[in-house]
């Protein structure tokens, strides 16, 4: 009897995290919805430009923010993002261009270098599917198409939540 | 007689630069071709992204480089730019984003601000029309669509000439 009890406890402990997750799934519906985008949306590199940005500090990247047709139309019309909107950004290392600086005779030119591990990020609007994270699903991929570490992905929504007033989207469209 | 001679010399001197230009136009055909693009190519804001860059120093801007379909196809195929290729860039003031920095808790975020006077620049490939400037016509426009000062436009080709090996195009395509 003791052996059986011990075995049951061991199995229960091993299954702990899964058990907890399953319980949460059953009782808190919004926690059960998938919060991450698992596939790179097709054709993103052909999308129109929303704007550009430079993150200094540890990131030290330069980035382009693009949107699919639905997102761009909403941006330009100044209207809410409809279902199916996708806003994405590509980040590259922010590197000095020796070539440009030599020609210009000044140390002032920075260009897009290699892809950092946080190369691609997407936010996809699907109010039902991503109800747990404000109606947007988030994802990060490296240059090999590998999704970012979950610890990193988990940081998307809490940070974007701060910009809830603008439907969680940081980047403004610059004509 | 002396007065007439003096007058003629004065007029000749005053007309000097124009006279020189006119002479050059008549005798050196490539100098007579228009080197500037006079109209903003339609639809450029919908074009695909080539890359991004940041010019520090006096310019202190952040920029997106876009290409029309012909230019993008050539870039992606690694082939020479065919006739009709247009490469353009939009520059915005490189400004810190107080909004982003506050949320991120770090002073690291720079975004696209107002349009500087050198807002739009284009280079249009037309080997015949722009024979005098390496087969590319150049132009700069401010946010009101006003062409840049001629002194500024004149600087395009001499600077781009330094990158003749890559058909006068500075920006490399970054996937």
mmCIF file of C-alpha atoms in Angstrom:
data_model
loop_
_atom_site.group_PDB
_atom_site.id
_atom_site.type_symbol
_atom_site.label_atom_id
_atom_site.label_comp_id
_atom_site.label_asym_id
_atom_site.label_seq_id
_atom_site.Cartn_x
_atom_site.Cartn_y
_atom_site.Cartn_z
ATOM 1 C CA UNK A 1 0.000 0.000 0.000
ATOM 2 C CA UNK A 2 2.813 2.407 0.955
ATOM 3 C CA UNK A 3 4.652 1.549 -2.247
ATOM 4 C CA UNK A 4 1.583 2.274 -4.331
ATOM 5 C CA UNK A 5 1.029 5.579 -2.532
ATOM 6 C CA UNK A 6 4.683 6.557 -3.122
ATOM 7 C CA UNK A 7 4.394 5.670 -6.801
ATOM 8 C CA UNK A 8 1.242 7.717 -7.172
ATOM 9 C CA UNK A 9 2.883 10.706 -5.459
ATOM 10 C CA UNK A 10 5.926 10.414 -7.721
ATOM 11 C CA UNK A 11 3.817 10.324 -10.849
ATOM 12 C CA UNK A 12 1.758 13.237 -9.588
ATOM 13 C CA UNK A 13 4.897 15.259 -8.864
ATOM 14 C CA UNK A 14 6.388 14.512 -12.257
ATOM 15 C CA UNK A 15 3.159 15.565 -13.902
ATOM 16 C CA UNK A 16 2.961 18.639 -11.688
ATOM 17 C CA UNK A 17 3.467 21.432 -14.185
ATOM 18 C CA UNK A 18 1.323 19.786 -16.816
ATOM 19 C CA UNK A 19 -1.369 19.145 -14.214
ATOM 20 C CA UNK A 20 -1.316 22.748 -13.143
ATOM 21 C CA UNK A 21 -1.500 23.961 -16.711
ATOM 22 C CA UNK A 22 -4.335 21.604 -17.508
ATOM 23 C CA UNK A 23 -6.236 22.787 -14.440
ATOM 24 C CA UNK A 24 -5.692 26.405 -15.379
ATOM 25 C CA UNK A 25 -6.867 25.615 -18.890
ATOM 26 C CA UNK A 26 -10.100 24.186 -17.638
ATOM 27 C CA UNK A 27 -10.963 26.901 -15.183
ATOM 28 C CA UNK A 28 -9.593 30.108 -16.682
ATOM 29 C CA UNK A 29 -10.568 30.171 -20.359
ATOM 30 C CA UNK A 30 -8.380 33.122 -21.389
ATOM 31 C CA UNK A 31 -5.314 31.276 -20.112
ATOM 32 C CA UNK A 32 -6.062 28.394 -22.438
ATOM 33 C CA UNK A 33 -5.913 30.378 -25.659
ATOM 34 C CA UNK A 34 -2.647 30.254 -27.574
ATOM 35 C CA UNK A 35 -0.744 33.478 -26.957
ATOM 36 C CA UNK A 36 2.073 32.853 -29.386
ATOM 37 C CA UNK A 37 2.187 32.953 -33.123
ATOM 38 C CA UNK A 38 3.911 29.735 -34.130
ATOM 39 C CA UNK A 39 4.519 30.285 -37.836
ATOM 40 C CA UNK A 40 6.138 33.154 -39.697
ATOM 41 C CA UNK A 41 3.391 34.931 -41.659
ATOM 42 C CA UNK A 42 4.022 34.445 -45.373
ATOM 43 C CA UNK A 43 5.286 37.259 -47.554
ATOM 44 C CA UNK A 44 6.076 39.698 -44.749
ATOM 45 C CA UNK A 45 9.241 40.930 -46.479
ATOM 46 C CA UNK A 46 7.048 42.383 -49.238
ATOM 47 C CA UNK A 47 4.845 44.348 -46.853
ATOM 48 C CA UNK A 48 4.666 48.114 -46.759
ATOM 49 C CA UNK A 49 6.641 50.231 -44.375
ATOM 50 C CA UNK A 50 5.102 51.595 -41.189
ATOM 51 C CA UNK A 51 8.222 53.285 -39.854
ATOM 52 C CA UNK A 52 11.799 52.779 -38.697
ATOM 53 C CA UNK A 53 13.453 52.829 -35.282
ATOM 54 C CA UNK A 54 16.756 52.420 -33.509
ATOM 55 C CA UNK A 55 17.094 50.694 -30.179
ATOM 56 C CA UNK A 56 20.378 51.675 -28.578
ATOM 57 C CA UNK A 57 21.785 50.192 -25.354
ATOM 58 C CA UNK A 58 22.105 46.423 -25.099
ATOM 59 C CA UNK A 59 19.965 45.782 -28.166
ATOM 60 C CA UNK A 60 21.881 48.200 -30.406
ATOM 61 C CA UNK A 61 19.794 47.404 -33.437
ATOM 62 C CA UNK A 62 18.132 49.292 -36.272
ATOM 63 C CA UNK A 63 14.703 48.170 -37.362
ATOM 64 C CA UNK A 64 12.003 48.442 -39.949
ATOM 65 C CA UNK A 65 8.385 48.081 -38.917
ATOM 66 C CA UNK A 66 6.132 46.681 -41.653
ATOM 67 C CA UNK A 67 2.432 45.939 -41.821
ATOM 68 C CA UNK A 68 0.237 43.688 -43.899
ATOM 69 C CA UNK A 69 -2.380 45.326 -46.132
ATOM 70 C CA UNK A 70 -5.059 45.283 -43.408
ATOM 71 C CA UNK A 71 -2.770 46.920 -40.853
ATOM 72 C CA UNK A 72 -1.416 49.520 -43.283
ATOM 73 C CA UNK A 73 -4.914 50.521 -44.365
ATOM 74 C CA UNK A 74 -5.934 50.984 -40.721
ATOM 75 C CA UNK A 75 -2.789 52.954 -39.931
ATOM 76 C CA UNK A 76 -3.305 55.275 -42.880
ATOM 77 C CA UNK A 77 -6.987 55.768 -42.161
ATOM 78 C CA UNK A 78 -6.305 56.313 -38.463
ATOM 79 C CA UNK A 79 -8.817 53.567 -37.687
ATOM 80 C CA UNK A 80 -8.723 50.618 -35.250
ATOM 81 C CA UNK A 81 -6.807 47.560 -36.390
ATOM 82 C CA UNK A 82 -9.294 45.010 -37.798
ATOM 83 C CA UNK A 83 -9.044 41.264 -37.311
ATOM 84 C CA UNK A 84 -6.232 39.905 -39.442
ATOM 85 C CA UNK A 85 -3.968 42.917 -38.978
ATOM 86 C CA UNK A 86 -0.336 41.996 -38.653
ATOM 87 C CA UNK A 87 2.383 44.404 -37.568
ATOM 88 C CA UNK A 88 5.927 43.107 -37.693
ATOM 89 C CA UNK A 89 9.430 44.350 -37.323
ATOM 90 C CA UNK A 90 12.791 43.241 -38.639
ATOM 91 C CA UNK A 91 15.831 44.112 -36.545
ATOM 92 C CA UNK A 92 19.417 44.186 -37.748
ATOM 93 C CA UNK A 93 22.608 44.987 -35.853
ATOM 94 C CA UNK A 94 23.262 48.731 -35.936
ATOM 95 C CA UNK A 95 26.731 48.848 -37.447
ATOM 96 C CA UNK A 96 28.927 51.657 -38.767
ATOM 97 C CA UNK A 97 29.407 51.597 -42.536
ATOM 98 C CA UNK A 98 33.132 51.897 -43.158
ATOM 99 C CA UNK A 99 32.376 52.114 -46.863
ATOM 100 C CA UNK A 100 30.023 55.077 -46.510
ATOM 101 C CA UNK A 101 32.161 56.858 -43.913
ATOM 102 C CA UNK A 102 35.214 56.626 -46.123
ATOM 103 C CA UNK A 103 33.356 58.191 -49.048
ATOM 104 C CA UNK A 104 31.617 60.826 -46.942
ATOM 105 C CA UNK A 105 34.810 61.631 -45.060
ATOM 106 C CA UNK A 106 32.864 61.549 -41.801
ATOM 107 C CA UNK A 107 32.156 58.921 -39.165
ATOM 108 C CA UNK A 108 28.402 59.216 -39.279
ATOM 109 C CA UNK A 109 26.862 56.427 -41.288
ATOM 110 C CA UNK A 110 25.224 53.429 -39.642
ATOM 111 C CA UNK A 111 23.575 50.650 -41.602
ATOM 112 C CA UNK A 112 21.762 47.371 -41.096
ATOM 113 C CA UNK A 113 24.181 44.565 -40.257
ATOM 114 C CA UNK A 114 23.671 40.924 -39.337
ATOM 115 C CA UNK A 115 20.420 39.558 -37.932
ATOM 116 C CA UNK A 116 20.417 39.415 -34.121
ATOM 117 C CA UNK A 117 18.673 36.512 -32.321
ATOM 118 C CA UNK A 118 15.574 38.749 -32.010
ATOM 119 C CA UNK A 119 15.540 39.237 -35.802
ATOM 120 C CA UNK A 120 11.783 38.994 -36.497
ATOM 121 C CA UNK A 121 8.822 39.901 -34.315
ATOM 122 C CA UNK A 122 5.156 39.740 -35.210
ATOM 123 C CA UNK A 123 1.893 40.717 -33.598
ATOM 124 C CA UNK A 124 -1.205 39.213 -35.169
ATOM 125 C CA UNK A 125 -4.691 40.480 -34.410
ATOM 126 C CA UNK A 126 -7.198 37.742 -33.640
ATOM 127 C CA UNK A 127 -9.449 38.771 -30.790
ATOM 128 C CA UNK A 128 -10.728 35.289 -30.080
ATOM 129 C CA UNK A 129 -7.615 33.240 -30.566
ATOM 130 C CA UNK A 130 -5.431 35.644 -28.617
ATOM 131 C CA UNK A 131 -8.027 36.853 -26.097
ATOM 132 C CA UNK A 132 -5.578 36.231 -23.244
ATOM 133 C CA UNK A 133 -3.136 38.801 -24.577
ATOM 134 C CA UNK A 134 -5.339 41.701 -25.582
ATOM 135 C CA UNK A 135 -6.437 40.273 -28.912
ATOM 136 C CA UNK A 136 -2.939 40.095 -30.351
ATOM 137 C CA UNK A 137 -0.728 37.041 -30.652
ATOM 138 C CA UNK A 138 2.997 37.668 -30.405
ATOM 139 C CA UNK A 139 6.034 35.887 -31.735
ATOM 140 C CA UNK A 140 9.742 36.188 -32.243
ATOM 141 C CA UNK A 141 11.908 34.253 -34.696
ATOM 142 C CA UNK A 142 15.616 34.161 -35.420
ATOM 143 C CA UNK A 143 17.076 34.164 -38.935
ATOM 144 C CA UNK A 144 16.705 30.388 -39.167
ATOM 145 C CA UNK A 145 12.999 30.668 -38.446
ATOM 146 C CA UNK A 146 13.373 29.273 -34.937
ATOM 147 C CA UNK A 147 10.896 30.754 -32.429
ATOM 148 C CA UNK A 148 12.383 32.835 -29.631
ATOM 149 C CA UNK A 149 12.798 31.388 -26.130
ATOM 150 C CA UNK A 150 9.519 31.279 -24.205
ATOM 151 C CA UNK A 151 10.989 33.521 -21.517
ATOM 152 C CA UNK A 152 11.489 36.152 -24.193
ATOM 153 C CA UNK A 153 8.053 35.638 -25.767
ATOM 154 C CA UNK A 154 6.423 35.989 -22.372
ATOM 155 C CA UNK A 155 7.760 39.530 -22.167
ATOM 156 C CA UNK A 156 5.842 40.728 -25.237
ATOM 157 C CA UNK A 157 2.401 41.200 -23.811
ATOM 158 C CA UNK A 158 3.270 42.678 -20.377
ATOM 159 C CA UNK A 159 5.323 45.328 -22.153
ATOM 160 C CA UNK A 160 2.782 46.031 -24.906
ATOM 161 C CA UNK A 161 0.066 46.248 -22.259
ATOM 162 C CA UNK A 162 1.486 49.616 -21.286
ATOM 163 C CA UNK A 163 0.380 50.964 -24.663
ATOM 164 C CA UNK A 164 -3.143 49.549 -24.419
ATOM 165 C CA UNK A 165 -4.649 52.940 -25.320
ATOM 166 C CA UNK A 166 -3.261 52.560 -28.805
ATOM 167 C CA UNK A 167 -4.378 48.940 -29.115
ATOM 168 C CA UNK A 168 -1.037 47.633 -27.812
ATOM 169 C CA UNK A 169 0.900 48.879 -30.849
ATOM 170 C CA UNK A 170 3.997 50.947 -30.111
ATOM 171 C CA UNK A 171 4.955 52.104 -33.584
ATOM 172 C CA UNK A 172 3.204 55.058 -35.151
ATOM 173 C CA UNK A 173 2.951 55.309 -38.926
ATOM 174 C CA UNK A 174 5.307 57.928 -40.355
ATOM 175 C CA UNK A 175 4.372 59.114 -43.854
ATOM 176 C CA UNK B 1 35.441 102.278 -78.571
ATOM 177 C CA UNK B 2 37.005 101.623 -75.203
ATOM 178 C CA UNK B 3 33.617 102.069 -73.524
ATOM 179 C CA UNK B 4 31.998 99.622 -75.871
ATOM 180 C CA UNK B 5 34.775 97.115 -75.327
ATOM 181 C CA UNK B 6 34.441 97.541 -71.560
ATOM 182 C CA UNK B 7 30.692 97.055 -71.787
ATOM 183 C CA UNK B 8 31.069 93.933 -73.855
ATOM 184 C CA UNK B 9 33.591 92.511 -71.417
ATOM 185 C CA UNK B 10 31.277 93.282 -68.510
ATOM 186 C CA UNK B 11 28.346 91.573 -70.185
ATOM 187 C CA UNK B 12 30.525 88.625 -71.118
ATOM 188 C CA UNK B 13 31.791 88.317 -67.551
ATOM 189 C CA UNK B 14 28.289 88.524 -66.113
ATOM 190 C CA UNK B 15 27.113 85.853 -68.510
ATOM 191 C CA UNK B 16 30.205 83.785 -67.848
ATOM 192 C CA UNK B 17 28.818 80.775 -66.072
ATOM 193 C CA UNK B 18 25.721 80.616 -68.222
ATOM 194 C CA UNK B 19 27.826 81.042 -71.345
ATOM 195 C CA UNK B 20 30.119 78.279 -70.242
ATOM 196 C CA UNK B 21 27.217 75.989 -69.513
ATOM 197 C CA UNK B 22 25.561 76.758 -72.838
ATOM 198 C CA UNK B 23 28.808 76.078 -74.669
ATOM 199 C CA UNK B 24 29.271 72.829 -72.825
ATOM 200 C CA UNK B 25 25.698 71.917 -73.692
ATOM 201 C CA UNK B 26 26.276 72.405 -77.364
ATOM 202 C CA UNK B 27 29.601 70.650 -77.604
ATOM 203 C CA UNK B 28 29.444 67.892 -75.003
ATOM 204 C CA UNK B 29 26.128 66.056 -75.496
ATOM 205 C CA UNK B 30 26.125 64.212 -72.158
ATOM 206 C CA UNK B 31 26.292 67.548 -70.340
ATOM 207 C CA UNK B 32 23.065 68.615 -71.992
ATOM 208 C CA UNK B 33 20.948 65.751 -70.659
ATOM 209 C CA UNK B 34 18.773 66.483 -67.631
ATOM 210 C CA UNK B 35 20.508 65.215 -64.523
ATOM 211 C CA UNK B 36 17.686 65.835 -62.096
ATOM 212 C CA UNK B 37 14.412 64.058 -61.563
ATOM 213 C CA UNK B 38 11.803 66.802 -61.478
ATOM 214 C CA UNK B 39 8.734 64.898 -60.300
ATOM 215 C CA UNK B 40 8.210 62.631 -57.322
ATOM 216 C CA UNK B 41 7.709 59.089 -58.669
ATOM 217 C CA UNK B 42 4.137 57.986 -57.957
ATOM 218 C CA UNK B 43 3.353 55.439 -55.290
ATOM 219 C CA UNK B 44 6.818 55.314 -53.741
ATOM 220 C CA UNK B 45 5.427 55.030 -50.188
ATOM 221 C CA UNK B 46 4.002 51.611 -51.133
ATOM 222 C CA UNK B 47 7.315 50.258 -52.383
ATOM 223 C CA UNK B 48 9.167 47.397 -50.785
ATOM 224 C CA UNK B 49 11.945 47.859 -48.306
ATOM 225 C CA UNK B 50 15.583 47.628 -49.342
ATOM 226 C CA UNK B 51 17.096 48.447 -45.954
ATOM 227 C CA UNK B 52 17.336 51.029 -43.187
ATOM 228 C CA UNK B 53 20.115 53.377 -42.068
ATOM 229 C CA UNK B 54 20.999 56.052 -39.577
ATOM 230 C CA UNK B 55 23.057 59.080 -40.447
ATOM 231 C CA UNK B 56 24.420 60.632 -37.269
ATOM 232 C CA UNK B 57 26.348 63.925 -37.074
ATOM 233 C CA UNK B 58 24.777 67.012 -38.610
ATOM 234 C CA UNK B 59 22.118 65.038 -40.461
ATOM 235 C CA UNK B 60 21.008 63.050 -37.404
ATOM 236 C CA UNK B 61 18.286 61.240 -39.302
ATOM 237 C CA UNK B 62 16.930 57.726 -39.563
ATOM 238 C CA UNK B 63 15.948 56.461 -42.965
ATOM 239 C CA UNK B 64 14.210 53.783 -44.933
ATOM 240 C CA UNK B 65 15.463 52.858 -48.373
ATOM 241 C CA UNK B 66 12.759 51.561 -50.710
ATOM 242 C CA UNK B 67 12.809 50.311 -54.272
ATOM 243 C CA UNK B 68 10.253 49.994 -57.035
ATOM 244 C CA UNK B 69 9.459 46.508 -58.309
ATOM 245 C CA UNK B 70 12.203 46.588 -60.958
ATOM 246 C CA UNK B 71 14.856 47.641 -58.446
ATOM 247 C CA UNK B 72 13.745 45.173 -55.768
ATOM 248 C CA UNK B 73 13.777 42.284 -58.241
ATOM 249 C CA UNK B 74 17.309 43.205 -59.311
ATOM 250 C CA UNK B 75 18.461 43.547 -55.708
ATOM 251 C CA UNK B 76 17.041 40.164 -54.747
ATOM 252 C CA UNK B 77 18.419 38.442 -57.809
ATOM 253 C CA UNK B 78 21.808 40.093 -57.346
ATOM 254 C CA UNK B 79 21.599 41.337 -60.936
ATOM 255 C CA UNK B 80 22.347 44.771 -62.479
ATOM 256 C CA UNK B 81 19.646 47.394 -62.157
ATOM 257 C CA UNK B 82 17.609 47.491 -65.389
ATOM 258 C CA UNK B 83 16.249 50.638 -66.990
ATOM 259 C CA UNK B 84 13.352 51.953 -64.938
ATOM 260 C CA UNK B 85 14.825 50.962 -61.598
ATOM 261 C CA UNK B 86 14.154 53.504 -58.894
ATOM 262 C CA UNK B 87 15.824 53.472 -55.500
ATOM 263 C CA UNK B 88 14.601 56.036 -52.999
ATOM 264 C CA UNK B 89 14.975 56.891 -49.384
ATOM 265 C CA UNK B 90 12.820 58.659 -46.846
ATOM 266 C CA UNK B 91 14.613 60.418 -43.999
ATOM 267 C CA UNK B 92 13.082 61.448 -40.696
ATOM 268 C CA UNK B 93 14.638 63.226 -37.740
ATOM 269 C CA UNK B 94 16.208 60.694 -35.375
ATOM 270 C CA UNK B 95 14.442 61.495 -32.132
ATOM 271 C CA UNK B 96 14.255 59.782 -28.744
ATOM 272 C CA UNK B 97 10.867 58.260 -27.961
ATOM 273 C CA UNK B 98 9.910 59.459 -24.489
ATOM 274 C CA UNK B 99 6.894 57.184 -24.659
ATOM 275 C CA UNK B 100 8.910 54.048 -25.351
ATOM 276 C CA UNK B 101 11.681 54.932 -22.917
ATOM 277 C CA UNK B 102 9.223 55.460 -20.106
ATOM 278 C CA UNK B 103 7.659 52.052 -20.694
ATOM 279 C CA UNK B 104 10.966 50.276 -21.213
ATOM 280 C CA UNK B 105 12.529 52.040 -18.231
ATOM 281 C CA UNK B 106 15.618 52.748 -20.290
ATOM 282 C CA UNK B 107 16.804 55.643 -22.448
ATOM 283 C CA UNK B 108 17.395 53.619 -25.563
ATOM 284 C CA UNK B 109 14.563 54.051 -28.024
ATOM 285 C CA UNK B 110 14.850 56.315 -31.053
ATOM 286 C CA UNK B 111 12.086 56.699 -33.599
ATOM 287 C CA UNK B 112 11.279 58.563 -36.799
ATOM 288 C CA UNK B 113 10.345 62.182 -36.096
ATOM 289 C CA UNK B 114 9.565 65.115 -38.360
ATOM 290 C CA UNK B 115 10.621 65.298 -41.999
ATOM 291 C CA UNK B 116 13.894 67.200 -42.458
ATOM 292 C CA UNK B 117 14.380 69.422 -45.552
ATOM 293 C CA UNK B 118 16.148 66.455 -47.229
ATOM 294 C CA UNK B 119 13.052 64.273 -46.620
ATOM 295 C CA UNK B 120 12.888 62.386 -49.959
ATOM 296 C CA UNK B 121 15.640 61.375 -52.345
ATOM 297 C CA UNK B 122 15.316 59.371 -55.528
ATOM 298 C CA UNK B 123 17.647 57.881 -58.076
ATOM 299 C CA UNK B 124 16.036 56.830 -61.330
ATOM 300 C CA UNK B 125 17.795 54.622 -63.853
ATOM 301 C CA UNK B 126 17.571 55.870 -67.421
ATOM 302 C CA UNK B 127 20.863 55.406 -69.186
ATOM 303 C CA UNK B 128 20.057 57.737 -72.039
ATOM 304 C CA UNK B 129 18.240 60.515 -70.240
ATOM 305 C CA UNK B 130 20.737 60.649 -67.398
ATOM 306 C CA UNK B 131 23.867 59.730 -69.344
ATOM 307 C CA UNK B 132 25.717 62.681 -67.816
ATOM 308 C CA UNK B 133 25.385 61.241 -64.329
ATOM 309 C CA UNK B 134 26.181 57.583 -64.756
ATOM 310 C CA UNK B 135 22.769 56.587 -66.066
ATOM 311 C CA UNK B 136 20.916 57.645 -62.937
ATOM 312 C CA UNK B 137 18.898 60.818 -62.426
ATOM 313 C CA UNK B 138 18.882 62.199 -58.910
ATOM 314 C CA UNK B 139 16.434 64.310 -56.965
ATOM 315 C CA UNK B 140 15.603 65.566 -53.520
ATOM 316 C CA UNK B 141 12.232 66.845 -52.280
ATOM 317 C CA UNK B 142 11.026 68.281 -49.004
ATOM 318 C CA UNK B 143 7.745 67.310 -47.357
ATOM 319 C CA UNK B 144 5.853 69.848 -49.466
ATOM 320 C CA UNK B 145 7.160 68.271 -52.637
ATOM 321 C CA UNK B 146 9.517 71.147 -53.345
ATOM 322 C CA UNK B 147 12.763 70.087 -55.074
ATOM 323 C CA UNK B 148 15.946 70.534 -53.068
ATOM 324 C CA UNK B 149 18.271 73.452 -53.756
ATOM 325 C CA UNK B 150 20.372 72.934 -56.870
ATOM 326 C CA UNK B 151 23.550 73.219 -54.812
ATOM 327 C CA UNK B 152 22.366 70.211 -52.853
ATOM 328 C CA UNK B 153 21.261 68.255 -55.929
ATOM 329 C CA UNK B 154 24.626 68.854 -57.542
ATOM 330 C CA UNK B 155 26.249 66.922 -54.718
ATOM 331 C CA UNK B 156 24.406 63.691 -55.499
ATOM 332 C CA UNK B 157 26.369 62.404 -58.436
ATOM 333 C CA UNK B 158 29.918 63.326 -57.360
ATOM 334 C CA UNK B 159 29.301 61.462 -54.109
ATOM 335 C CA UNK B 160 27.593 58.454 -55.713
ATOM 336 C CA UNK B 161 30.402 58.289 -58.256
ATOM 337 C CA UNK B 162 32.595 56.885 -55.511
ATOM 338 C CA UNK B 163 30.448 53.761 -55.499
ATOM 339 C CA UNK B 164 30.502 53.289 -59.267
ATOM 340 C CA UNK B 165 31.516 49.645 -58.878
ATOM 341 C CA UNK B 166 28.082 48.912 -57.479
ATOM 342 C CA UNK B 167 26.292 50.957 -60.150
ATOM 343 C CA UNK B 168 26.333 54.095 -57.978
ATOM 344 C CA UNK B 169 23.983 52.630 -55.369
ATOM 345 C CA UNK B 170 25.143 52.856 -51.762
ATOM 346 C CA UNK B 171 22.497 50.793 -50.013
ATOM 347 C CA UNK B 172 22.751 47.025 -49.997
ATOM 348 C CA UNK B 173 19.606 44.940 -49.688
ATOM 349 C CA UNK B 174 19.225 43.387 -46.230
ATOM 350 C CA UNK B 175 16.848 40.387 -46.114
#
